[in-house]
Short mmCIF file of C-alpha atoms in Angstrom, two decimals:
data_model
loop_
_atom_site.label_atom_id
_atom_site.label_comp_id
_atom_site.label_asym_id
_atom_site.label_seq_id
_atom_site.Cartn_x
_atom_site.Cartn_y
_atom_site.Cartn_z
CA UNK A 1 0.00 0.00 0.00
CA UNK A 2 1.40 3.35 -0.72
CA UNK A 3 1.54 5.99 2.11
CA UNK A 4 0.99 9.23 1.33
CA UNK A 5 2.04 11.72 4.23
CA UNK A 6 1.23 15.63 4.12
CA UNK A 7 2.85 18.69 5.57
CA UNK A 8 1.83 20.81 6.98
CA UNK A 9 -0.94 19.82 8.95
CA UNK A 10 -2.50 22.95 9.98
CA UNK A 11 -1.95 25.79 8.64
CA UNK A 12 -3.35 29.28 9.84
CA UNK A 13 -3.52 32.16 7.29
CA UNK A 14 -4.49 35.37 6.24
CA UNK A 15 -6.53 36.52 3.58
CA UNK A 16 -4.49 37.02 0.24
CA UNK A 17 -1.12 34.73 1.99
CA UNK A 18 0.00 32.14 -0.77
CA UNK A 19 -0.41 28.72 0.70
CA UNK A 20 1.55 25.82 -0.26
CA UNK A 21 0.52 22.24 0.74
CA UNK A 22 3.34 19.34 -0.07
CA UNK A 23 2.15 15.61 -0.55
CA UNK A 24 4.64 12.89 -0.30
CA UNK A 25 4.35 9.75 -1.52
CA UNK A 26 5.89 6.11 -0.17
CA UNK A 27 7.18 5.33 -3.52
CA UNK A 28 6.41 6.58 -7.09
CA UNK A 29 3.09 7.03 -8.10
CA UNK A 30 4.51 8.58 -11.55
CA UNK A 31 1.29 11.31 -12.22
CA UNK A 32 -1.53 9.88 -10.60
CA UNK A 33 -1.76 12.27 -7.67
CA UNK A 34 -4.64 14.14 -7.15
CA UNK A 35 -5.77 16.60 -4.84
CA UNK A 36 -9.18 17.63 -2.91
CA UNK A 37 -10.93 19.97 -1.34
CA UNK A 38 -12.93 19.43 1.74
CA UNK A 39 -15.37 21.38 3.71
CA UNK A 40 -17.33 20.88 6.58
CA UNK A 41 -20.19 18.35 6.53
CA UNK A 42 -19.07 18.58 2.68
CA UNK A 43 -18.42 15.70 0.12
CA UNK A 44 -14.97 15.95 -1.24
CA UNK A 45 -14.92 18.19 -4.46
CA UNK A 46 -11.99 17.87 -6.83
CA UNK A 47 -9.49 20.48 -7.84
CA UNK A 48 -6.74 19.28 -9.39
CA UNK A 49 -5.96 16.05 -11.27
CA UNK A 50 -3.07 14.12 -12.53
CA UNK A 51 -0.66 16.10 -10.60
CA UNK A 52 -1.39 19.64 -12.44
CA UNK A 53 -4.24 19.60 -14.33
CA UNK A 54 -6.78 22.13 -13.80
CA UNK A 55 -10.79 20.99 -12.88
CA UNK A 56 -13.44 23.14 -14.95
CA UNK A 57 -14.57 25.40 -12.37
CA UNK A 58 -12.21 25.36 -10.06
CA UNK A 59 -10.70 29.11 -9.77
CA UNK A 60 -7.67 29.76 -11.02
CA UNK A 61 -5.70 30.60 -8.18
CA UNK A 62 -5.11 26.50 -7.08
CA UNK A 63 -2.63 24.50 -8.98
CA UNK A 64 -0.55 21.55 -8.02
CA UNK A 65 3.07 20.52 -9.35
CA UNK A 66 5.11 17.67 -9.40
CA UNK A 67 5.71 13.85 -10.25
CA UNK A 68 7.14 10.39 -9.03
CA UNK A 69 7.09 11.02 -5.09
CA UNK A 70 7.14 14.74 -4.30
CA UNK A 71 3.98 16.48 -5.08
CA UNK A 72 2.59 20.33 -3.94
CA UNK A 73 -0.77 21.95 -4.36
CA UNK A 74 -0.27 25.98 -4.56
CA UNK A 75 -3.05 28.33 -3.58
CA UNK A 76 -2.13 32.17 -4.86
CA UNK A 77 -4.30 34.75 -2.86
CA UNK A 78 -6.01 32.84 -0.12
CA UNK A 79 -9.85 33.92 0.26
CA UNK A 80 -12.06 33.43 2.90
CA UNK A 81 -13.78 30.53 1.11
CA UNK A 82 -10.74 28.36 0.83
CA UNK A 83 -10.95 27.56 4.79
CA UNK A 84 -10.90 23.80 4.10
CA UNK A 85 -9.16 20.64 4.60
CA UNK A 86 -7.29 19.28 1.56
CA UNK A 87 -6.22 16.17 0.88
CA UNK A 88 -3.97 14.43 -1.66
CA UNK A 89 -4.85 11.35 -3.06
CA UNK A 90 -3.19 8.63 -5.05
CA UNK A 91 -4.68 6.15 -7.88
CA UNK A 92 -1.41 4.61 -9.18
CA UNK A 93 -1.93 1.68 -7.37
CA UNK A 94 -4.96 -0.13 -5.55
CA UNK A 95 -5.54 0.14 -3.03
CA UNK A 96 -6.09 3.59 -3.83
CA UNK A 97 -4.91 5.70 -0.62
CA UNK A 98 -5.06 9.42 0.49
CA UNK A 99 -3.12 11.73 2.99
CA UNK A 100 -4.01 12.31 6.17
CA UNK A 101 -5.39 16.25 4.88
CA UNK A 102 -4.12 20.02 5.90
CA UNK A 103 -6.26 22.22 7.86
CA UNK A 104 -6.57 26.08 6.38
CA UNK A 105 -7.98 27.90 9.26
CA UNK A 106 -8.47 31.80 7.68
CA UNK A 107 -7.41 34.54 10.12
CA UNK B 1 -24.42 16.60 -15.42
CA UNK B 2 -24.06 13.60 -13.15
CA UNK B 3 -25.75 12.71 -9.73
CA UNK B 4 -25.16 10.25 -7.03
CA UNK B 5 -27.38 9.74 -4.68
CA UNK B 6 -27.00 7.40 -2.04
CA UNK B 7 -28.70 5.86 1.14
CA UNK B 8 -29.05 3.41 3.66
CA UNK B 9 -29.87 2.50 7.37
CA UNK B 10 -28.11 4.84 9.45
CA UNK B 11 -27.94 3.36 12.70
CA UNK B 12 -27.00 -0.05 13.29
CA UNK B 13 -25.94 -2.60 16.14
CA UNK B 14 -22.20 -4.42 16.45
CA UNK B 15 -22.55 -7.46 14.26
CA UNK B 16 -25.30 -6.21 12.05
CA UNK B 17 -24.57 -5.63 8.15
CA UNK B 18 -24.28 -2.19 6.58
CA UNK B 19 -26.04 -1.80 3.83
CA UNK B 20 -26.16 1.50 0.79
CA UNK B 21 -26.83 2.14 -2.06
CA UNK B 22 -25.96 4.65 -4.42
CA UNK B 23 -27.86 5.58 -7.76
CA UNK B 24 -26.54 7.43 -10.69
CA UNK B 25 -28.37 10.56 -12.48
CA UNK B 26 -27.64 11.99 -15.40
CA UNK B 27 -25.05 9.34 -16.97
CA UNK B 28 -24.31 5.71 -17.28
CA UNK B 29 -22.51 2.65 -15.50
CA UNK B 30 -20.69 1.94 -18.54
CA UNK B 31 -16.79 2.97 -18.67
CA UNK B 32 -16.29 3.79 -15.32
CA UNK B 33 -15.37 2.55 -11.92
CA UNK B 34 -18.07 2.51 -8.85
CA UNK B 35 -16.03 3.39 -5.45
CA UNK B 36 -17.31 3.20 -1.67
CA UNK B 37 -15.04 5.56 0.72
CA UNK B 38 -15.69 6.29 3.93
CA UNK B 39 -14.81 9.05 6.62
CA UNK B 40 -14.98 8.58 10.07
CA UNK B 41 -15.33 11.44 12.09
CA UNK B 42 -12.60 13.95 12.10
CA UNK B 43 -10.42 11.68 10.79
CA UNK B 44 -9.31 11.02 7.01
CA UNK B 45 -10.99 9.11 4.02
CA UNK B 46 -10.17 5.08 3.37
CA UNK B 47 -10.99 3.68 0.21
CA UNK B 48 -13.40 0.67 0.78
CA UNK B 49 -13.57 -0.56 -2.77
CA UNK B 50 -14.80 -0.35 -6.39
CA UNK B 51 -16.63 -1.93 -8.65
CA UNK B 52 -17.28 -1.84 -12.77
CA UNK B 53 -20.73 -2.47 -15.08
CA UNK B 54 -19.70 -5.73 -15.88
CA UNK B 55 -19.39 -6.50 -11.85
CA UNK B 56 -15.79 -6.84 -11.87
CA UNK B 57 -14.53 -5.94 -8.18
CA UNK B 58 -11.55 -4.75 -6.11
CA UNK B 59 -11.53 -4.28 -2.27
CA UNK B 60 -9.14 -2.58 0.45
CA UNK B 61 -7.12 -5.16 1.75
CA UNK B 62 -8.55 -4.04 5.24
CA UNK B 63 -11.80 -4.54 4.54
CA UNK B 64 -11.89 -7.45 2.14
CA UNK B 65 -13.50 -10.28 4.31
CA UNK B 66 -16.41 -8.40 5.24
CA UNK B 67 -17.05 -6.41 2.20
CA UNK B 68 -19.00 -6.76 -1.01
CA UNK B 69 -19.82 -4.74 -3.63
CA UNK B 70 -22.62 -5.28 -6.20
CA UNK B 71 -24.07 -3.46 -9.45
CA UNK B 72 -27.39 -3.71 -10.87
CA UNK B 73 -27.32 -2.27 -14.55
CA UNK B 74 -31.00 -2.40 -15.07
CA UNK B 75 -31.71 0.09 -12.09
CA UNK B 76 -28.12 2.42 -12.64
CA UNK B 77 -27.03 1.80 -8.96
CA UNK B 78 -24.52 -0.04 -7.12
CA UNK B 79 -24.15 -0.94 -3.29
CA UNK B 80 -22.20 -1.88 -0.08
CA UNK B 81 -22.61 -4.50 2.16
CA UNK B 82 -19.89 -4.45 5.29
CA UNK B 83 -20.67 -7.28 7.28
CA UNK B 84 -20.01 -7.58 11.08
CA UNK B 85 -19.69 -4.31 11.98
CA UNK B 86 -18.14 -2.90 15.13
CA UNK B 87 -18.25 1.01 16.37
CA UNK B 88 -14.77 1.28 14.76
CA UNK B 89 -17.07 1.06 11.30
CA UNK B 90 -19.00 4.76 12.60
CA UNK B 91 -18.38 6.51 9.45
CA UNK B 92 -19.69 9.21 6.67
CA UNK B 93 -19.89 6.59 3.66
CA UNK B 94 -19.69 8.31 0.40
CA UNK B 95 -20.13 6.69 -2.96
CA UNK B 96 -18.11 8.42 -6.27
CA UNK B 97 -17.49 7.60 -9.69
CA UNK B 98 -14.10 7.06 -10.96
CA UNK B 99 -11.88 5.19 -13.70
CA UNK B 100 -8.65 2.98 -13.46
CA UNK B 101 -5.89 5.22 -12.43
CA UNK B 102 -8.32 8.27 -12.32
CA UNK B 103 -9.84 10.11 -9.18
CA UNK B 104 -13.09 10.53 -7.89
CA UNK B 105 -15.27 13.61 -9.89
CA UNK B 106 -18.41 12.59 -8.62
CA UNK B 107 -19.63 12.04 -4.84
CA UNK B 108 -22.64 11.07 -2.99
CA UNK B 109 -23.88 13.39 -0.75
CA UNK B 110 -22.56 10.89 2.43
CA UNK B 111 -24.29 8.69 4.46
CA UNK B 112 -23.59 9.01 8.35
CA UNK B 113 -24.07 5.23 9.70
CA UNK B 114 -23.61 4.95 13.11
CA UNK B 115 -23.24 1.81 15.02
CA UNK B 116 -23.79 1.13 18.53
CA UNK B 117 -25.33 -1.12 21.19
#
């Protein structure tokens, strides 16, 4: 099974800050890293696939970077709505696995 | 666009079975993988397992002996049985469409199933 592991795991930030999450994976998982978006009482909502590829309707300001083990998702100009947990999330290899999420508490 | 919705008994005693299902709106079985994940709460999301239209399965490791996952093409829905459950099995459920090396774009709404004596 491949771990993924996150960092950091709460982060506290102000409106505007750029935020960068880093996912790290237990051994290659080549592209197939994928990251989400989760609020409150909320089902997971997708917003970046195969490592950096943009979801239709997600805003602009998230992107994500990176291949093999070493992956980041990038938030430019934190807003208010983007208080969330994230969480990366791996489909190289069943069983499919995800990271233990990052907190964004907005200030 | 594409809907899941999904439900099921929400409270249930140690040893009972869980049972869900999850029906999709607005597109087909065909092409995709069917996944069950759950959430317990405040804690992360584990993969439970998937499914495809022609019934072809694959389970978490974790879960395998007590888990099975069934389609049924005529009605465009697909479930989860998790037998013997314990309180360790409290959980959000979620159902979500995927593919083979592909992530979830489509969730259920969640299904909070509680169990307890």
């Amino acid at each position: 099974e491949i771990v993924l592991t996150q960092s950091p795991d709460f982060q506290s930030v102000t409106p505007k800050e750029k935020v960068t999450i880093t996912c790290r994976a237990s051994q290659s998982v080549g592209s197939a890293l994928h990251w989400y978006q989760q609020k409150p009482d909320q089902s997971p909502k997708l917003l970046i696939r195969s490592a950096s590829q943009s979801i239709s309707g997600v805003p602009s300001r998230f992107s994500g970077s990176g291949s093999g083990t070493h992956f980041t998702l990038t938030i430019n100009s934190l807003e208010a709505e983007d208080a969330a947990t994230y969480y990366c999330h791996q489909s190289s290899s069943l069983p499919v696995t995800f990271g233990p999420g990052t907190k964004l508490e907005i200030k | 666009q594409v809907q899941l919705q999904q439900w099921g008994a929400g409270l249930l005693k140690p040893s009972e079975t869980l049972s869900l299902t999850c029906a999709i709106y607005g597109g087909s079985l065909r092409g995709y993988y069917w996944n069950w994940i759950r959430q317990p709460p405040g804690k992360g999301l584990e993969w439970i397992g998937e499914i495809n239209e022609s019934g072809g399965s694959n389970y978490n490791p974790s879960l395998k002996s007590r888990v099975t996952i069934s389609v049924d093409t005529s009605k465009n829905q697909f479930s989860l049985n998790l037998s013997s459950v314990t309180a360790a099995d409290t959980a959000v459920y979620y159902c979500a469409r995927g593919c083979r090396g592909c992530p979830g774009d489509y969730w259920g709404q969640g299904s909070l199933v509680t169990v307890s004596s």
